XYZ file of C-alpha atoms in Angstrom:
562
model
C 28.125 37.954 5.706
C 26.740 34.712 4.194
C 29.313 32.179 3.017
C 28.826 31.522 -0.744
C 30.239 28.009 -0.434
C 27.759 27.222 2.335
C 24.927 28.622 0.195
C 25.960 26.459 -2.755
C 26.100 23.423 -0.458
C 22.550 24.000 0.796
C 21.272 24.527 -2.745
C 23.133 21.412 -3.883
C 21.280 19.381 -1.246
C 18.036 20.883 -2.505
C 18.975 19.937 -6.080
C 19.844 16.346 -5.078
C 16.520 16.003 -3.226
C 14.702 17.326 -6.291
C 16.490 14.796 -8.482
C 15.753 12.048 -5.993
C 19.268 10.646 -6.435
C 18.722 9.667 -10.076
C 22.168 9.813 -11.795
C 20.639 10.914 -15.099
C 18.728 13.753 -13.469
C 21.783 14.848 -11.446
C 23.908 14.969 -14.605
C 21.359 17.112 -16.459
C 20.786 19.448 -13.512
C 24.541 19.791 -12.903
C 25.258 20.898 -16.456
C 22.242 23.212 -16.365
C 23.380 25.023 -13.188
C 27.113 25.055 -13.932
C 28.687 28.519 -13.665
C 25.599 30.263 -12.295
C 25.469 32.437 -9.163
C 23.788 31.523 -5.884
C 20.781 33.719 -6.676
C 20.513 32.150 -10.136
C 20.649 28.660 -8.635
C 17.851 29.514 -6.236
C 15.732 31.062 -8.958
C 16.262 28.174 -11.364
C 15.477 25.529 -8.737
C 12.296 27.337 -7.707
C 11.318 27.547 -11.367
C 11.931 23.810 -11.801
C 9.322 23.151 -9.119
C 6.672 24.532 -11.492
C 8.245 23.924 -14.918
C 10.380 20.732 -15.007
C 13.562 20.522 -17.096
C 12.810 19.602 -20.723
C 15.691 17.131 -21.254
C 14.783 15.124 -18.156
C 11.124 15.216 -19.224
C 11.850 13.684 -22.621
C 13.491 10.620 -21.084
C 10.974 10.115 -18.294
C 8.033 10.382 -20.729
C 9.011 7.120 -22.461
C 7.291 4.943 -19.840
C 4.262 7.242 -19.769
C 3.817 7.223 -23.539
C 3.897 3.410 -23.610
C 0.670 3.327 -21.537
C -2.792 3.103 -23.060
C -4.977 6.193 -22.622
C -7.016 5.032 -19.559
C -3.813 4.133 -17.683
C -2.294 7.487 -18.654
C -5.239 9.229 -16.999
C -4.846 7.195 -13.809
C -1.139 8.030 -13.755
C -1.853 11.769 -14.128
C -4.368 11.593 -11.264
C -1.779 9.947 -9.024
C 0.933 12.440 -9.956
C -1.277 15.463 -9.327
C -3.220 14.210 -6.322
C -1.973 10.734 -5.284
C -5.145 8.819 -6.068
C -4.629 5.068 -5.538
C -6.716 3.198 -8.067
C -5.935 0.890 -11.000
C -2.164 1.044 -10.584
C -0.796 -2.445 -11.330
C 0.432 -1.472 -14.800
C 1.992 1.712 -13.410
C 3.980 -0.369 -10.905
C 5.206 -2.665 -13.682
C 6.455 0.389 -15.618
C 8.262 1.716 -12.486
C 6.114 4.854 -12.511
C 4.854 4.257 -8.960
C 5.691 1.944 -6.048
C 3.985 0.680 -2.890
C 5.719 0.707 0.502
C 5.300 -1.470 3.599
C 2.363 0.635 4.783
C 0.590 -0.088 1.488
C 1.019 3.568 0.524
C 1.750 4.820 -2.959
C 5.119 6.376 -3.651
C 6.202 8.308 -6.748
C 9.563 9.838 -7.614
C 9.520 13.659 -7.590
C 10.762 13.918 -11.159
C 8.155 11.481 -12.465
C 5.488 13.506 -10.627
C 6.811 16.717 -12.181
C 6.796 15.158 -15.640
C 3.131 14.196 -15.280
C 2.141 17.617 -13.984
C 3.901 19.238 -16.923
C 1.764 17.128 -19.271
C -1.363 18.531 -17.609
C -0.010 22.105 -17.572
C 0.571 21.936 -21.312
C -3.114 21.159 -21.875
C -3.489 24.942 -21.619
C -0.249 26.691 -20.677
C -1.744 30.171 -20.319
C -5.279 29.341 -19.170
C -5.387 27.085 -16.064
C -9.200 27.070 -16.224
C -9.025 24.966 -19.391
C -6.979 22.189 -17.778
C -8.472 18.932 -16.536
C -6.663 19.123 -13.171
C -5.661 21.963 -10.834
C -3.237 21.363 -7.945
C -1.408 24.674 -7.311
C -3.572 26.549 -4.823
C -3.070 29.939 -6.450
C -4.122 28.610 -9.839
C -7.195 26.901 -8.409
C -8.408 29.848 -6.327
C -7.770 32.363 -9.109
C -9.769 30.290 -11.581
C -12.651 29.752 -9.162
C -12.819 33.467 -8.282
C -13.601 34.409 -11.897
C -17.179 33.073 -11.634
C -16.922 31.113 -14.871
C -18.232 27.625 -15.498
C -15.374 25.120 -15.831
C -16.719 22.207 -17.810
C -13.341 20.476 -18.277
C -12.207 20.519 -14.667
C -12.346 16.988 -13.255
C -10.059 17.206 -10.220
C -9.661 20.063 -7.729
C -6.972 19.971 -5.038
C -7.130 22.735 -2.406
C -5.358 20.714 0.290
C -3.497 22.603 3.030
C -5.041 25.954 2.026
C -4.769 27.420 5.518
C -6.660 30.598 4.646
C -9.625 28.784 3.152
C -12.638 29.215 5.467
C -15.462 28.441 3.045
C -15.450 26.157 0.033
C -16.208 27.622 -3.395
C -19.590 27.414 -5.127
C -19.505 24.048 -6.844
C -22.163 24.965 -9.409
C -19.330 26.386 -11.535
C -17.567 23.004 -11.746
C -20.441 20.610 -12.566
C -18.247 17.772 -13.890
C -15.908 17.590 -10.899
C -14.919 14.014 -10.055
C -12.383 14.496 -7.243
C -12.426 17.147 -4.512
C -9.439 17.206 -2.151
C -9.600 19.535 0.874
C -7.137 17.675 3.107
C -5.491 19.794 5.804
C -7.713 22.861 5.300
C -7.616 23.449 9.051
C -9.634 26.678 8.982
C -12.373 25.448 6.681
C -15.672 25.988 8.521
C -18.310 25.455 5.871
C -18.897 23.312 2.798
C -21.067 25.086 0.237
C -24.496 23.481 -0.061
C -24.007 23.208 -3.810
C -21.727 20.198 -3.227
C -24.866 18.086 -3.572
C -25.042 19.033 -7.257
C -21.760 17.254 -8.061
C -23.397 14.243 -9.668
C -20.069 12.922 -10.974
C -18.066 13.279 -7.725
C -16.238 10.030 -7.010
C -13.800 11.123 -4.269
C -14.226 13.551 -1.371
C -11.235 14.058 0.959
C -11.891 16.056 4.153
C -8.942 14.680 6.112
C -7.835 16.978 8.977
C -10.514 19.611 8.312
C -10.663 20.112 12.066
C -12.957 23.146 12.130
C -15.571 21.805 9.758
C -18.441 21.375 12.196
C -21.356 20.322 10.019
C -21.967 18.692 6.691
C -24.616 20.140 4.369
C -27.691 17.941 3.991
C -27.203 18.000 0.250
C -24.187 15.716 0.670
C -26.608 12.786 0.643
C -27.295 13.565 -3.012
C -23.817 12.528 -4.135
C -24.941 9.694 -6.362
C -21.526 8.600 -7.648
C -19.407 8.927 -4.495
C -17.062 5.963 -4.081
C -14.325 7.185 -1.705
C -14.817 9.312 1.388
C -12.109 10.426 3.834
C -13.498 11.851 7.080
C -10.335 11.516 9.167
C -9.812 14.115 11.873
C -6.854 15.138 14.012
C -6.355 12.803 16.911
C -8.484 13.833 19.834
C -10.154 16.709 17.970
C -12.685 14.908 15.803
C -15.899 16.997 15.691
C -18.700 14.798 16.950
C -21.270 16.657 14.853
C -19.667 15.001 11.830
C -20.770 11.651 13.183
C -24.358 12.778 13.608
C -24.312 14.309 10.138
C -22.893 11.150 8.648
C -25.253 8.939 10.630
C -28.281 10.902 9.423
C -26.937 10.660 5.879
C -27.111 6.873 5.885
C -30.221 6.555 8.055
C -33.322 4.799 6.670
C -35.055 8.167 6.241
C -32.174 9.375 4.127
C -32.325 6.270 2.007
C -36.050 6.669 1.492
C -35.602 10.321 0.595
C -32.859 9.584 -1.914
C -33.319 6.095 -3.257
C -30.225 6.475 -5.441
C -28.168 7.933 -2.619
C -24.375 7.796 -3.057
C -24.248 5.545 -0.017
C -25.039 2.578 -2.252
C -21.872 3.212 -4.277
C -19.445 4.221 -1.524
C -16.475 1.878 -1.855
C -13.900 3.486 0.459
C -14.410 5.134 3.847
C -11.585 6.549 5.992
C -12.378 7.474 9.606
C -8.895 7.156 11.075
C -7.306 9.369 13.717
C -10.782 10.341 14.876
C -10.839 9.428 18.595
C -13.785 7.088 18.073
C -14.973 4.640 20.735
C -17.765 2.047 20.639
C -20.244 4.621 21.963
C -19.326 7.033 19.184
C -19.872 4.549 16.389
C -23.625 4.800 16.292
C -23.402 4.668 12.505
C -25.161 1.680 10.968
C -22.297 0.758 8.659
C -24.110 -2.293 7.339
C -26.025 0.061 5.047
C -22.801 0.697 3.148
C -23.598 -2.137 0.788
C -20.731 -1.478 -1.637
C -18.000 -0.665 0.888
C -14.744 -2.480 0.063
C -12.126 -0.425 1.966
C -12.516 0.757 5.579
C -9.821 2.507 7.605
C -10.475 2.959 11.342
C -6.844 3.389 12.459
C -5.910 5.432 15.551
C -9.282 5.061 17.283
C -10.247 4.036 20.813
C -12.736 1.149 20.609
C -11.942 -2.016 22.581
C -13.684 -4.448 20.254
C -14.378 -4.387 16.549
C -17.821 -2.805 16.041
C -20.396 -5.487 15.255
C -21.761 -3.615 12.239
C -18.521 -4.305 10.368
C -19.406 -8.001 10.229
C -22.439 -7.031 8.140
C -20.464 -5.497 5.274
C -20.779 -8.112 2.518
C -18.244 -6.652 0.069
C -15.569 -5.469 2.518
C -12.111 -6.587 1.333
C -9.607 -4.245 2.993
C -9.762 -3.389 6.701
C -7.134 -1.198 8.380
C -6.965 -0.869 12.181
C -3.409 0.376 12.717
C -2.529 1.735 16.171
C -5.931 1.179 17.758
C -4.241 1.020 21.140
C -7.375 0.020 23.106
C -8.434 -2.765 20.762
C -8.442 -6.037 22.737
C -9.884 -8.508 20.244
C -11.095 -8.840 16.682
C -13.931 -11.164 15.736
C -16.682 -11.318 13.173
C -14.549 -10.371 10.183
C -16.532 -10.674 6.953
C -15.322 -13.735 5.042
C -14.550 -11.649 1.936
C -11.859 -9.618 3.722
C -8.541 -10.325 1.980
C -6.371 -7.786 3.836
C -6.231 -6.942 7.543
C -3.628 -4.418 8.701
C -3.357 -3.975 12.469
C 0.090 -2.493 13.164
C 0.797 -1.569 16.778
C -2.480 -2.732 18.351
C -0.657 -3.178 21.648
C -3.683 -4.338 23.688
C -4.953 -6.975 21.282
C -4.836 -10.521 22.642
C -6.976 -12.520 20.229
C -8.103 -12.550 16.627
C -10.801 -14.870 15.307
C -11.050 -15.748 11.624
C -14.193 -17.442 10.336
C -14.126 -20.652 8.259
C -14.074 -19.902 4.547
C -12.185 -16.654 5.059
C -10.355 -15.311 1.998
C -7.732 -13.440 4.004
C -4.311 -13.497 2.329
C -2.603 -10.392 3.724
C -2.387 -10.277 7.506
C -0.089 -7.721 9.178
C -0.195 -7.806 13.001
C 3.188 -6.117 13.505
C 4.015 -5.143 17.119
C 0.834 -6.632 18.572
C 2.897 -7.487 21.639
C 0.045 -9.039 23.689
C -1.343 -11.255 20.934
C -1.759 -14.810 22.228
C -3.428 -16.642 19.364
C -5.340 -16.408 16.116
C -8.351 -18.695 16.114
C -9.058 -20.112 12.672
C -5.652 -19.085 11.308
C -5.547 -20.043 7.595
C -2.852 -22.717 7.629
C -3.802 -23.964 4.166
C -3.874 -20.739 2.131
C -1.285 -18.580 0.418
C -0.408 -14.996 1.182
C 1.733 -12.894 3.504
C 1.263 -13.364 7.250
C 3.424 -10.969 9.268
C 3.531 -11.471 13.041
C 6.738 -9.485 13.605
C 7.066 -8.345 17.207
C 4.289 -10.641 18.471
C 6.325 -11.962 21.417
C 3.418 -13.288 23.509
C 2.176 -16.014 21.148
C 1.143 -19.157 23.004
C 3.340 -22.234 22.588
C 0.416 -24.193 21.116
C -0.225 -21.527 18.480
C 3.481 -21.257 17.611
C 3.649 -25.044 17.263
C 0.687 -25.045 14.865
C 2.350 -22.341 12.763
C 5.728 -24.076 12.562
C 4.770 -27.721 12.143
C 5.067 -29.476 8.791
C 1.783 -28.739 6.956
C -0.617 -31.648 6.608
C -2.771 -29.980 3.952
C -1.073 -29.592 0.580
C -2.095 -26.674 -1.585
C -0.995 -24.866 -4.718
C 0.124 -21.476 -3.414
C 2.970 -19.237 -2.309
C 3.105 -18.277 1.343
C 5.350 -15.941 3.395
C 5.294 -16.009 7.207
C 7.154 -13.776 9.698
C 7.216 -14.384 13.450
C 9.611 -14.224 16.413
C 11.973 -17.197 16.665
C 15.628 -18.165 16.733
C 15.559 -21.737 15.392
C 14.789 -23.272 12.022
C 11.897 -25.771 12.519
C 13.356 -29.197 13.285
C 11.577 -30.932 10.385
C 13.735 -29.052 7.848
C 16.035 -31.731 6.376
C 18.822 -29.250 5.534
C 19.975 -26.628 8.061
C 23.140 -24.622 8.583
C 24.627 -21.505 10.146
C 24.814 -18.557 7.756
C 22.829 -17.082 4.887
C 23.053 -19.843 2.263
C 22.497 -23.590 2.064
C 22.776 -26.284 -0.630
C 21.005 -29.576 -1.349
C 20.676 -32.105 -4.179
C 17.388 -32.686 -5.993
C 15.960 -36.165 -5.278
C 14.634 -38.311 -8.073
C 10.997 -37.935 -9.062
C 11.167 -40.580 -11.817
C 9.101 -43.705 -11.336
C 12.150 -45.641 -12.542
C 14.030 -44.688 -9.371
C 11.028 -44.399 -7.033
C 8.506 -46.995 -8.206
C 5.829 -46.011 -5.694
C 5.746 -42.358 -6.801
C 2.632 -41.430 -8.768
C 2.097 -38.674 -11.327
C -0.164 -36.840 -8.834
C 2.448 -36.340 -6.130
C 2.677 -32.840 -4.610
C 6.026 -31.007 -4.439
C 6.590 -28.052 -2.117
C 9.839 -26.171 -1.478
C 10.168 -24.721 2.028
C 12.936 -22.242 2.837
C 13.616 -20.477 6.116
C 15.909 -17.773 7.495
C 16.592 -16.593 11.042
C 17.528 -12.908 10.894
C 18.166 -9.868 13.102
C 19.444 -6.292 12.881
C 22.230 -4.879 15.023
C 20.793 -1.358 15.149
C 17.121 -0.413 15.567
C 17.234 3.234 14.484
C 15.450 2.204 11.285
C 13.620 -1.112 11.414
C 12.665 -1.291 7.733
C 14.584 -3.847 5.685
C 14.534 -5.502 2.264
C 14.718 -9.293 2.028
C 15.558 -11.280 -1.090
C 15.898 -15.023 -1.647
C 17.689 -16.565 -4.633
C 17.712 -20.142 -5.913
C 20.879 -21.050 -7.833
C 21.126 -24.281 -9.851
C 24.885 -24.806 -9.570
C 24.839 -27.836 -11.850
C 23.295 -26.016 -14.826
C 24.216 -22.376 -14.257
C 20.667 -21.119 -13.715
C 19.763 -18.504 -11.129
C 16.326 -17.256 -10.143
C 15.228 -14.682 -7.558
C 12.048 -16.042 -5.996
C 11.727 -13.325 -3.337
C 12.724 -9.983 -4.869
C 13.891 -7.145 -2.616
C 10.938 -4.945 -3.512
C 8.697 -4.948 -0.443
C 9.794 -3.622 2.952
C 9.623 -5.686 6.137
C 10.849 -5.259 9.712
C 13.874 -6.250 11.778
C 15.271 -5.498 15.231
C 17.823 -6.982 17.612
C 15.571 -9.955 18.369
C 15.703 -13.011 16.128
C 12.780 -13.519 13.773
C 11.862 -16.297 11.349
C 11.074 -15.765 7.693
C 9.431 -18.847 6.160
C 8.593 -19.286 2.489
C 6.407 -22.047 1.104
C 6.619 -22.485 -2.688
C 4.637 -24.996 -4.744
C 6.648 -26.714 -7.516
C 5.300 -28.046 -10.796
C 6.232 -31.474 -12.142
C 7.047 -31.662 -15.857
C 8.088 -35.142 -17.022
C 11.104 -36.034 -14.850
C 11.858 -32.471 -13.767
C 10.559 -30.080 -11.159
C 9.807 -26.520 -12.333
C 10.330 -23.562 -9.985
C 7.941 -20.971 -11.400
C 7.883 -17.279 -10.474
C 6.341 -14.341 -12.374
C 7.819 -14.309 -15.870
C 10.443 -17.004 -15.174
C 10.863 -20.692 -14.483
C 13.798 -22.922 -13.509
C 14.252 -26.626 -14.196
C 15.390 -28.822 -11.273
C 16.609 -32.297 -12.304
C 17.700 -35.351 -10.323
C 21.013 -34.839 -8.498
C 21.256 -31.122 -9.452
C 23.071 -29.118 -6.774
C 20.765 -26.281 -5.650
C 21.874 -23.365 -3.471
C 19.365 -21.156 -1.668
C 20.709 -17.840 -0.379
C 19.203 -14.905 1.509
C 20.207 -11.255 1.439
C 18.950 -8.558 3.805
C 19.652 -4.851 3.516
C 18.426 -1.644 5.139
C 18.278 1.980 4.032
C 20.387 3.142 6.993
C 23.166 0.700 5.962
C 23.219 -0.817 9.449
C 24.184 -4.481 9.607
C 21.442 -7.041 9.040
C 22.423 -10.658 9.645
C 20.994 -14.008 8.554
C 22.124 -16.209 11.422
C 20.701 -19.531 10.238
C 18.847 -20.915 7.253
C 17.170 -24.104 6.132
C 15.561 -25.813 3.158
C 13.134 -28.716 2.873
C 11.723 -30.312 -0.281
C 8.439 -32.049 0.456
C 7.302 -34.839 -1.858
C 3.856 -35.993 -0.840
C 1.590 -38.650 -2.304
C -2.140 -37.837 -2.367
C -4.326 -40.101 -0.250
C -6.254 -42.483 -2.476
C -9.930 -43.044 -1.812
C -10.992 -46.660 -1.293
């Protein structure tokens, strides 16, 4: 006979997961379920999955209602279908977040609140809503053979019994079609070519979809395309279909082909090698985001160098990739986690790269053309094979002075020897030198001031390598405190020592230095005692240690021209 206490415990865990640990939500749910039987608990919790609790909704809607209408629509798209576009304001309002993998994250209750807003567009008639995400609702509406002029987004992902897509003529204004994980889908209806407003098409893990209809080349507005397959099972006929789509004949046949507007293409987990990539990607004139993760090529396909607008390139876990060269100069982000065979990366002069993640590229020797004079985040965690010459160039005192913020991660157990202040532990203090011409007569108004801080850190347990790092500057003399590195982004740690270096440009204002971070600034005056401290934490609560730290204030005179 089932144990009622055990049943309540399991349902309590379910309730906590639904609330996502929010104290407010737990309090409301607790009072709502108090005194009810096990069967009532189960029924109520299942009901909450579809119809969120009204009291929680009222509170969570405050951030949503403060958004302007266009941002509200983006938020509803993300909540219903996780569409990542135009989200900076949503992050500021704590409605969404971005993790270390650059993936969007949203709290379950916030998602439910947004979906309830859409459901209330037409509580009793799903066909009159702008978005459909419950499979039963979507399939029931589409089976009624009625034209749905309001429907903008259709999500049929993980519909395991779906073998053929619906007739798209009944949803002429569709903008987003999500068929991810429809593993038994065999055929896309030819009417897909009539979706003149379709912006996003997601066919991720549609493993049995063997051919694409020719009409797909008529998608004039398509901006984002996800063709990812299951690893090792990518249907090669997709490649030929896609290749013919962007061939010169196709372009001549459809001079306004959607290929001109395609901004995002995902071909990850597709078992692609150099021989397979016969696609002439340089014809994707508008492509800005390309994901080729989990593929088998040894070198970056040459055609990628011909993509003039490419900004974001993802190559995570391409285990056979040995080198990367020919990156377009407009690329600002390169993610290459776990490329365990890669030895070299070449970056062209004039490159705009500012986000470089080469985590666990254990054979990487050097990065030719590494941007030593630009800001950004450069993460070389786990790159244990870096040449001594390359490490020296990374860790030497910069000779080029620039106005930027820069974070660097790499293996190492010592603070660079040019740091004027070093000590064991997680905090260090120094006194601000004079910048007044009265005390330093040779100092000009154009001098450059840069604050360098450094921490050597490690983690005692490697069961979960993700950590949060924060750095705080405390003006002890004046009682000011400012967090310059907030613990918002996730980074990595293991038992091996790694260096975290921060380079921060300071602004001179009269006889003071100003430490400026988003929304805040701190005044640093002559002889002020300044403490810099680091804090590292991890979700698994295992011990993270800052073993050493350092600080260096660089005051540099510009070179005068004769």
